[in-house]
Structure formats: structure tokens, C-alpha cells
């Protein structure tokens, strides 16, 4: 027993939001650990690039284009994955969007879009793909949360509301599906510069404040998420469920 606890050889991972700033590193990390990985999101060009990289690592993949806010598209995805791979062992829910506006300026459309991508897509993916795991009596679900699940980030009300929901959905699903051998956990990344937030995080005063309040004194690098992702996807975490693991350089722990 040792490193083999983290071995994902033969496992099939569906990764929603794989082509994003964080998802690219995390999904390739799963492939490096041995998993076959299907990158799921809308942009087919970006998905294709990732499929190529996964295959170059010697793993199987599949090119799809899916809007995860659409149940019909997720159901079609399930059919394709079952036909090609026969099972789903790992589901990562990392689709995300952010609207940066004061609360009073957020329109209903913007509120709904953030809810749909960050929370409803998670509900849909778990409802469409989760039953495969329940049926096979094993599975690992990893939901991507945020500092915004714990803290009030100004001009991010819809985003923070969805991430609080992500933490709670994670706990409820862990409670419902634990008896069937399915673990459900979340990762709460700290601050990482990606297309989601680069306009905000690259402002010098924001960077100085956030990295200054981070004990490790820097922003995260997407590779910083790989170890925790592999841990939660592998047998190493078989008795871990319903938890939210911050990968934040100590941001949540810091007072002054
Ligand atoms: N960056 C950070 O500092 C940070 C911190 C905490 C938490 N997070 C969370 O981490 C996750 C990934 O964020 P990121 O920073 O990597 O952002 P990103 O680079 O903007 O990536 C967002 C991902 O979501 C996908 N997506 C968006 N709408 C979708 C839809 N309707 N259907 C399917 N996929 C959709 C995008 O792909 P397509 O456009 O191709 O659909 C892309 O793969 C999000 O949940 C975010 O809230 C990020």
C-alpha cells in the first residue's frame, strides 16, 4: 500500500469545465494518474486540444460539445460515454461563470445565468450521471466550490450564493449516496488567475491585498489543484465524503 492508492488506471472520468484555466490542469492531472478523461464543455475547439493532450498521455478520451445547463445534452453525453467506455467512475463539476457587479445592479438574466452554470449544471450532471455510480456501487464526485462559499466577496453576490449552494449540495449528496459507495466532496480553490477573473485579479492593488492575506504569499497555480483532485478521485480518499477542502495557500486560515 502506498502510491497505488492514488492510481487511476482503468478509471473513467467525466470532467465538466475541463477546458478552463483550472480544469485543464486538473483534467490532465487525472490523465497523468491513469484515468481516461472526457472533457465536457461547449467550446469544441478547446475540447479537441485537450482530447489530443489526454491521448498523448496514452489515455482514452472522447470529443464532445455539451452545454452542461441542458439536461438533454447531458443525457446524450451519458449515452455516448456508456456506449464508448461502459461506466463513469469520476465526475468533476467545474463549470463556472462570474458576474462582477454590485448587488443592486445584477439583472435577473445575469443572476439566472450564474445560477444555471455554477449550480444547476451541477445538479443536472449529478442527477444524470450519478445513477450510473449508484448502480455500480462506486464513484467519486468532485464539485468545485470557492472562497466565495465561506466569505462575502463584494460585487459577487450571485457567484457566492451559488458556491454556498455547492457546499450544501455536496454534503446532502454525500449523505444520500454514501450507502451506495459513492463519495461526494468539494474543492474550494483560493485565488488563481484564469479567464474567469483575470480582469480583477491582475489589478495591482487587488493582487497585493489578496496575496498579502495569503500565508503562502502568492496566487495559486492551477497545478496546485492536481494533488487534491487525484486524492479525491482515487482510493486514497475512500473514507472521505461530504467535505470541502480549501486549496487556498492558507487564505481561509489567516487573520493578520
Ligand atoms: N479561478 C479561480 O480563482 C477560482 C477560484 C475558486 C473557484 N473557481 C471555480 O473553478 C471553476 C473553474 O473556473 P476557472 O477559473 O477555470 O474558469 P474558466 O477558465 O473561465 O473556465 C470555466 C469553464 O466552465 C466551462 N463552462 C462555462 N459554462 C458552461 C456551460 N454552460 N456548459 C459547460 N461548460 C461550461 C467553460 O467551458 P466552455 O466555455 O467551453 O463551455 C470552462 O471550461 C469554476 O467553478 C470557478 O467558479 C475558480
Short mmCIF file of C-alpha atoms and ligand atoms in Angstrom, two decimals:
data_model
loop_
_atom_site.label_atom_id
_atom_site.label_comp_id
_atom_site.label_asym_id
_atom_site.label_seq_id
_atom_site.Cartn_x
_atom_site.Cartn_y
_atom_site.Cartn_z
CA UNK A 1 0.00 0.00 0.00
CA UNK A 2 1.36 3.39 -0.91
CA UNK A 3 1.32 5.23 -4.17
CA UNK A 4 -1.01 2.65 -5.75
CA UNK A 5 -3.79 4.19 -3.60
CA UNK A 6 -3.64 7.15 -5.97
CA UNK A 7 -3.52 5.08 -9.17
CA UNK A 8 -6.43 5.87 -11.51
CA UNK A 9 -5.58 3.33 -14.21
CA UNK A 10 -8.76 1.95 -15.79
CA UNK A 11 -10.97 4.67 -14.25
CA UNK A 12 -13.26 6.76 -16.46
CA UNK A 13 -13.59 10.45 -15.62
CA UNK A 14 -16.19 12.88 -16.96
CA UNK A 15 -14.81 16.37 -16.37
CA UNK A 16 -17.25 19.26 -16.81
CA UNK A 17 -15.41 22.54 -17.35
CA UNK A 18 -12.22 20.70 -18.31
CA UNK A 19 -11.01 23.24 -20.87
CA UNK A 20 -10.95 26.16 -18.40
CA UNK A 21 -8.00 27.69 -16.59
CA UNK A 22 -8.28 25.32 -13.63
CA UNK A 23 -9.97 22.43 -15.42
CA UNK A 24 -7.15 21.99 -17.98
CA UNK A 25 -4.55 21.33 -15.29
CA UNK A 26 -6.88 19.21 -13.16
CA UNK A 27 -8.15 17.05 -16.04
CA UNK A 28 -4.65 16.43 -17.37
CA UNK A 29 -3.61 15.57 -13.81
CA UNK A 30 -6.27 12.86 -13.70
CA UNK A 31 -5.00 11.51 -17.03
CA UNK A 32 -1.40 11.57 -15.75
CA UNK A 33 -2.59 9.48 -12.79
CA UNK A 34 -4.00 6.91 -15.23
CA UNK A 35 -7.62 7.86 -15.87
CA UNK A 36 -9.39 8.02 -19.21
CA UNK A 37 -10.82 11.55 -19.27
CA UNK A 38 -13.72 13.00 -21.25
CA UNK A 39 -13.52 16.82 -21.29
CA UNK A 40 -17.01 18.28 -21.28
CA UNK A 41 -17.91 21.87 -22.12
CA UNK A 42 -19.23 23.95 -25.01
CA UNK A 43 -16.11 25.06 -26.91
CA UNK A 44 -15.30 22.14 -29.21
CA UNK A 45 -12.00 23.59 -30.41
CA UNK A 46 -10.64 23.84 -26.89
CA UNK A 47 -12.02 20.41 -26.03
CA UNK A 48 -10.26 18.96 -29.08
CA UNK A 49 -6.91 20.32 -27.93
CA UNK A 50 -7.43 18.71 -24.54
CA UNK A 51 -8.51 15.39 -26.05
CA UNK A 52 -5.24 15.39 -28.01
CA UNK A 53 -3.19 16.03 -24.86
CA UNK A 54 -5.04 13.32 -22.92
CA UNK A 55 -4.47 10.83 -25.74
CA UNK A 56 -0.80 11.82 -25.92
CA UNK A 57 -0.56 10.66 -22.30
CA UNK A 58 -1.72 7.23 -23.50
CA UNK A 59 -5.28 7.52 -22.16
CA UNK A 60 -8.61 7.29 -23.93
CA UNK A 61 -10.81 10.33 -24.43
CA UNK A 62 -13.76 11.48 -26.50
CA UNK A 63 -14.60 14.73 -28.29
CA UNK A 64 -17.94 16.25 -27.32
CA UNK A 65 -19.51 19.67 -27.11
CA UNK A 66 -22.02 19.95 -24.28
CA UNK A 67 -23.82 22.82 -22.60
CA UNK A 68 -23.99 21.49 -19.05
CA UNK A 69 -27.01 23.63 -18.25
CA UNK A 70 -29.02 21.47 -20.67
CA UNK A 71 -30.39 18.17 -19.39
CA UNK A 72 -30.97 16.82 -22.92
CA UNK A 73 -27.32 17.37 -23.84
CA UNK A 74 -26.12 15.71 -20.63
CA UNK A 75 -28.40 12.73 -21.29
CA UNK A 76 -26.93 12.38 -24.78
CA UNK A 77 -23.45 12.58 -23.24
CA UNK A 78 -24.33 9.77 -20.81
CA UNK A 79 -25.41 7.57 -23.71
CA UNK A 80 -22.19 8.28 -25.62
CA UNK A 81 -19.97 7.65 -22.58
CA UNK A 82 -21.74 4.42 -21.65
CA UNK A 83 -21.51 3.21 -25.27
CA UNK A 84 -17.79 4.04 -25.54
CA UNK A 85 -16.49 3.45 -22.01
CA UNK A 86 -19.17 1.38 -20.27
CA UNK A 87 -19.05 3.30 -16.97
CA UNK A 88 -18.28 6.54 -15.15
CA UNK A 89 -16.03 6.36 -12.07
CA UNK A 90 -15.22 10.03 -11.56
CA UNK A 91 -17.35 13.13 -12.16
CA UNK A 92 -15.82 16.57 -11.75
CA UNK A 93 -18.15 19.57 -11.81
CA UNK A 94 -16.01 22.62 -12.60
CA UNK A 95 -18.13 24.69 -14.99
CA UNK A 96 -18.24 28.24 -13.74
CA UNK A 97 -19.02 31.82 -14.55
CA UNK A 98 -18.76 35.08 -12.67
CA UNK A 99 -20.62 38.38 -12.90
CA UNK A 100 -18.77 41.15 -11.06
CA UNK A 101 -21.33 43.82 -10.18
CA UNK A 102 -22.79 45.43 -7.07
CA UNK A 103 -25.82 43.51 -5.85
CA UNK A 104 -28.31 46.19 -6.90
CA UNK A 105 -27.02 46.17 -10.49
CA UNK A 106 -27.29 42.44 -11.18
CA UNK A 107 -30.10 41.79 -13.64
CA UNK A 108 -32.35 38.78 -13.36
CA UNK A 109 -30.80 37.36 -16.52
CA UNK A 110 -27.30 37.63 -15.05
CA UNK A 111 -28.45 36.14 -11.74
CA UNK A 112 -30.08 33.23 -13.58
CA UNK A 113 -27.02 32.63 -15.79
CA UNK A 114 -24.69 32.37 -12.78
CA UNK A 115 -27.15 30.06 -11.01
CA UNK A 116 -27.50 27.91 -14.12
CA UNK A 117 -23.79 27.43 -14.85
CA UNK A 118 -22.44 27.22 -11.28
CA UNK A 119 -25.20 25.32 -9.51
CA UNK A 120 -27.93 24.00 -11.79
CA UNK A 121 -25.40 22.35 -14.11
CA UNK A 122 -24.00 20.53 -11.07
CA UNK A 123 -27.48 19.38 -10.05
CA UNK A 124 -28.14 18.20 -13.61
CA UNK A 125 -24.82 16.39 -14.06
CA UNK A 126 -25.19 14.61 -10.71
CA UNK A 127 -28.78 13.67 -11.50
CA UNK A 128 -27.95 12.40 -15.00
CA UNK A 129 -24.60 10.67 -14.33
CA UNK A 130 -24.84 9.90 -10.59
CA UNK A 131 -27.26 6.98 -11.04
CA UNK A 132 -24.53 5.11 -13.01
CA UNK A 133 -22.31 5.34 -9.93
CA UNK A 134 -25.10 4.40 -7.53
CA UNK A 135 -25.89 1.39 -9.70
CA UNK A 136 -22.27 0.23 -9.88
CA UNK A 137 -21.90 0.90 -6.09
CA UNK A 138 -18.82 3.06 -6.54
CA UNK A 139 -17.94 6.51 -7.71
CA UNK A 140 -16.19 9.76 -6.90
CA UNK A 141 -17.84 13.13 -7.39
CA UNK A 142 -15.74 16.28 -7.03
CA UNK A 143 -17.53 19.64 -7.03
CA UNK A 144 -15.64 22.90 -7.39
CA UNK A 145 -16.51 25.40 -4.71
CA UNK A 146 -14.73 28.69 -3.90
CA UNK A 147 -13.66 31.09 -1.17
CA UNK A 148 -17.00 32.70 -2.04
CA UNK A 149 -18.76 29.80 -0.32
CA UNK A 150 -17.29 30.94 3.00
CA UNK A 151 -16.68 34.67 2.60
CA UNK A 152 -18.64 37.65 1.33
CA UNK A 153 -16.77 38.71 -1.80
CA UNK A 154 -18.10 42.14 -2.77
CA UNK A 155 -19.69 42.51 -6.22
CA UNK A 156 -20.06 38.72 -6.38
CA UNK A 157 -23.44 38.05 -4.77
CA UNK A 158 -24.77 35.56 -7.32
CA UNK A 159 -21.42 33.79 -7.51
CA UNK A 160 -21.10 33.47 -3.72
CA UNK A 161 -24.71 32.32 -3.41
CA UNK A 162 -24.06 29.51 -5.91
CA UNK A 163 -20.87 28.42 -4.17
CA UNK A 164 -22.61 28.25 -0.78
CA UNK A 165 -25.10 26.04 -2.59
CA UNK A 166 -22.29 23.89 -3.98
CA UNK A 167 -21.04 23.17 -0.45
CA UNK A 168 -24.51 22.22 0.77
CA UNK A 169 -25.35 20.11 -2.29
CA UNK A 170 -22.04 18.30 -1.74
CA UNK A 171 -22.98 17.43 1.85
CA UNK A 172 -26.51 16.30 1.00
CA UNK A 173 -25.37 14.11 -1.90
CA UNK A 174 -22.61 12.62 0.26
CA UNK A 175 -25.27 11.74 2.82
CA UNK A 176 -27.69 10.26 0.28
CA UNK A 177 -25.17 8.32 -1.80
CA UNK A 178 -22.67 7.22 0.88
CA UNK A 179 -24.62 3.99 1.45
CA UNK A 180 -24.04 3.16 -2.23
CA UNK A 181 -20.27 3.61 -2.10
CA UNK A 182 -20.27 6.98 -3.87
CA UNK A 183 -18.17 9.73 -2.28
CA UNK A 184 -19.03 13.37 -2.90
CA UNK A 185 -16.56 16.08 -1.94
CA UNK A 186 -15.69 19.61 -2.96
CA UNK A 187 -12.52 21.55 -3.53
CA UNK A 188 -12.55 25.25 -2.65
CA UNK A 189 -9.75 26.89 -4.62
CA UNK A 190 -8.31 30.13 -3.33
CA UNK A 191 -7.31 32.75 -5.90
CA UNK A 192 -5.98 31.61 -9.28
CA UNK A 193 -5.68 33.88 -12.31
CA UNK A 194 -7.84 32.41 -15.09
CA UNK A 195 -10.14 33.79 -17.81
CA UNK A 196 -12.89 33.77 -15.14
CA UNK A 197 -11.35 36.53 -13.05
CA UNK A 198 -8.16 37.84 -14.71
CA UNK A 199 -9.54 41.37 -15.12
CA UNK A 200 -9.97 41.60 -11.34
CA UNK A 201 -7.02 39.59 -10.02
CA UNK A 202 -4.43 41.30 -12.22
CA UNK A 203 -5.22 44.74 -10.80
CA UNK A 204 -2.09 45.56 -8.77
CA UNK A 205 -3.98 46.65 -5.62
CA UNK A 206 -6.15 43.52 -5.69
CA UNK A 207 -3.12 41.28 -6.18
CA UNK A 208 -1.23 42.98 -3.32
CA UNK A 209 -4.22 42.63 -0.96
CA UNK A 210 -5.07 39.01 -1.82
CA UNK A 211 -1.52 37.65 -1.89
CA UNK A 212 -0.72 39.68 1.22
CA UNK A 213 -3.60 37.97 3.06
CA UNK A 214 -2.44 34.54 1.85
CA UNK A 215 0.09 32.89 4.20
CA UNK A 216 1.92 31.38 1.19
CA UNK A 217 2.13 34.91 -0.31
CA UNK A 218 1.15 34.14 -3.89
CA UNK A 219 -1.77 33.29 -6.13
CA UNK A 220 -2.36 29.64 -6.85
CA UNK A 221 -1.03 27.92 -9.94
CA UNK A 222 -3.62 25.52 -11.48
CA UNK A 223 -1.12 22.66 -10.92
CA UNK A 224 -1.58 23.31 -7.17
CA UNK A 225 -5.03 21.69 -7.51
CA UNK A 226 -3.85 18.45 -9.10
CA UNK A 227 -2.85 16.58 -5.94
CA UNK A 228 -6.15 17.19 -4.16
CA UNK A 229 -8.08 16.26 -7.32
CA UNK A 230 -6.25 12.95 -7.66
CA UNK A 231 -6.70 12.30 -3.93
CA UNK A 232 -10.47 12.82 -4.10
CA UNK A 233 -10.75 10.79 -7.32
CA UNK A 234 -8.78 7.82 -6.01
CA UNK A 235 -8.97 5.03 -3.44
CA UNK A 236 -6.82 7.21 -1.17
CA UNK A 237 -10.00 9.08 -0.21
CA UNK A 238 -12.34 6.10 0.15
CA UNK A 239 -13.39 7.13 3.70
CA UNK A 240 -13.62 10.84 2.91
CA UNK A 241 -17.02 12.20 1.93
CA UNK A 242 -19.11 15.33 2.38
CA UNK A 243 -16.10 17.53 2.92
CA UNK A 244 -14.91 20.76 1.31
CA UNK A 245 -11.14 21.02 1.04
CA UNK A 246 -9.71 24.52 0.65
CA UNK A 247 -6.67 24.69 -1.64
CA UNK A 248 -6.01 28.33 -0.92
CA UNK A 249 -2.45 28.86 0.31
CA UNK A 250 -3.93 29.31 3.79
CA UNK A 251 -6.24 32.22 2.88
CA UNK A 252 -9.18 30.99 4.99
CA UNK A 253 -6.95 30.33 7.99
CA UNK A 254 -5.36 33.77 8.11
CA UNK A 255 -6.33 36.63 10.43
CA UNK A 256 -3.35 39.03 10.39
N1 LIG B 1 -10.01 30.87 -10.85
C1 LIG B 1 -10.23 30.95 -9.56
O1 LIG B 1 -9.55 31.70 -8.83
C2 LIG B 1 -11.31 30.13 -8.93
C3 LIG B 1 -11.41 30.15 -7.54
C4 LIG B 1 -12.39 29.41 -6.93
C5 LIG B 1 -13.24 28.64 -7.68
N2 LIG B 1 -13.15 28.64 -9.03
C6 LIG B 1 -14.07 27.78 -9.76
O2 LIG B 1 -13.35 26.88 -10.57
C7 LIG B 1 -14.15 26.50 -11.69
C8 LIG B 1 -13.34 26.72 -12.95
O3 LIG B 1 -13.04 28.09 -13.06
P1 LIG B 1 -11.85 28.68 -13.94
O4 LIG B 1 -11.20 29.70 -13.10
O5 LIG B 1 -11.06 27.56 -14.51
O6 LIG B 1 -12.71 29.46 -15.04
P2 LIG B 1 -12.62 29.45 -16.65
O7 LIG B 1 -11.21 29.40 -17.10
O8 LIG B 1 -13.48 30.59 -17.07
O9 LIG B 1 -13.34 28.07 -17.03
C9 LIG B 1 -14.72 27.91 -16.96
C10 LIG B 1 -15.08 26.55 -17.53
O10 LIG B 1 -16.50 26.37 -17.43
C11 LIG B 1 -16.96 25.91 -18.71
N3 LIG B 1 -18.37 26.29 -18.86
C12 LIG B 1 -18.92 27.53 -18.71
N4 LIG B 1 -20.22 27.49 -18.99
C13 LIG B 1 -20.51 26.20 -19.34
C14 LIG B 1 -21.68 25.53 -19.75
N5 LIG B 1 -22.86 26.16 -19.87
N6 LIG B 1 -21.59 24.21 -20.02
C15 LIG B 1 -20.42 23.55 -19.93
N7 LIG B 1 -19.28 24.13 -19.54
C16 LIG B 1 -19.33 25.45 -19.25
C17 LIG B 1 -16.06 26.60 -19.71
O11 LIG B 1 -16.02 25.93 -20.98
P3 LIG B 1 -16.84 26.42 -22.28
O12 LIG B 1 -16.77 27.91 -22.32
O13 LIG B 1 -16.15 25.74 -23.42
O14 LIG B 1 -18.21 25.92 -22.11
C18 LIG B 1 -14.71 26.41 -18.99
O15 LIG B 1 -14.23 25.12 -19.21
C19 LIG B 1 -15.42 27.36 -11.60
O16 LIG B 1 -16.43 26.63 -10.97
C20 LIG B 1 -14.98 28.51 -10.72
O17 LIG B 1 -16.08 29.08 -10.05
C21 LIG B 1 -12.19 29.36 -9.69
#
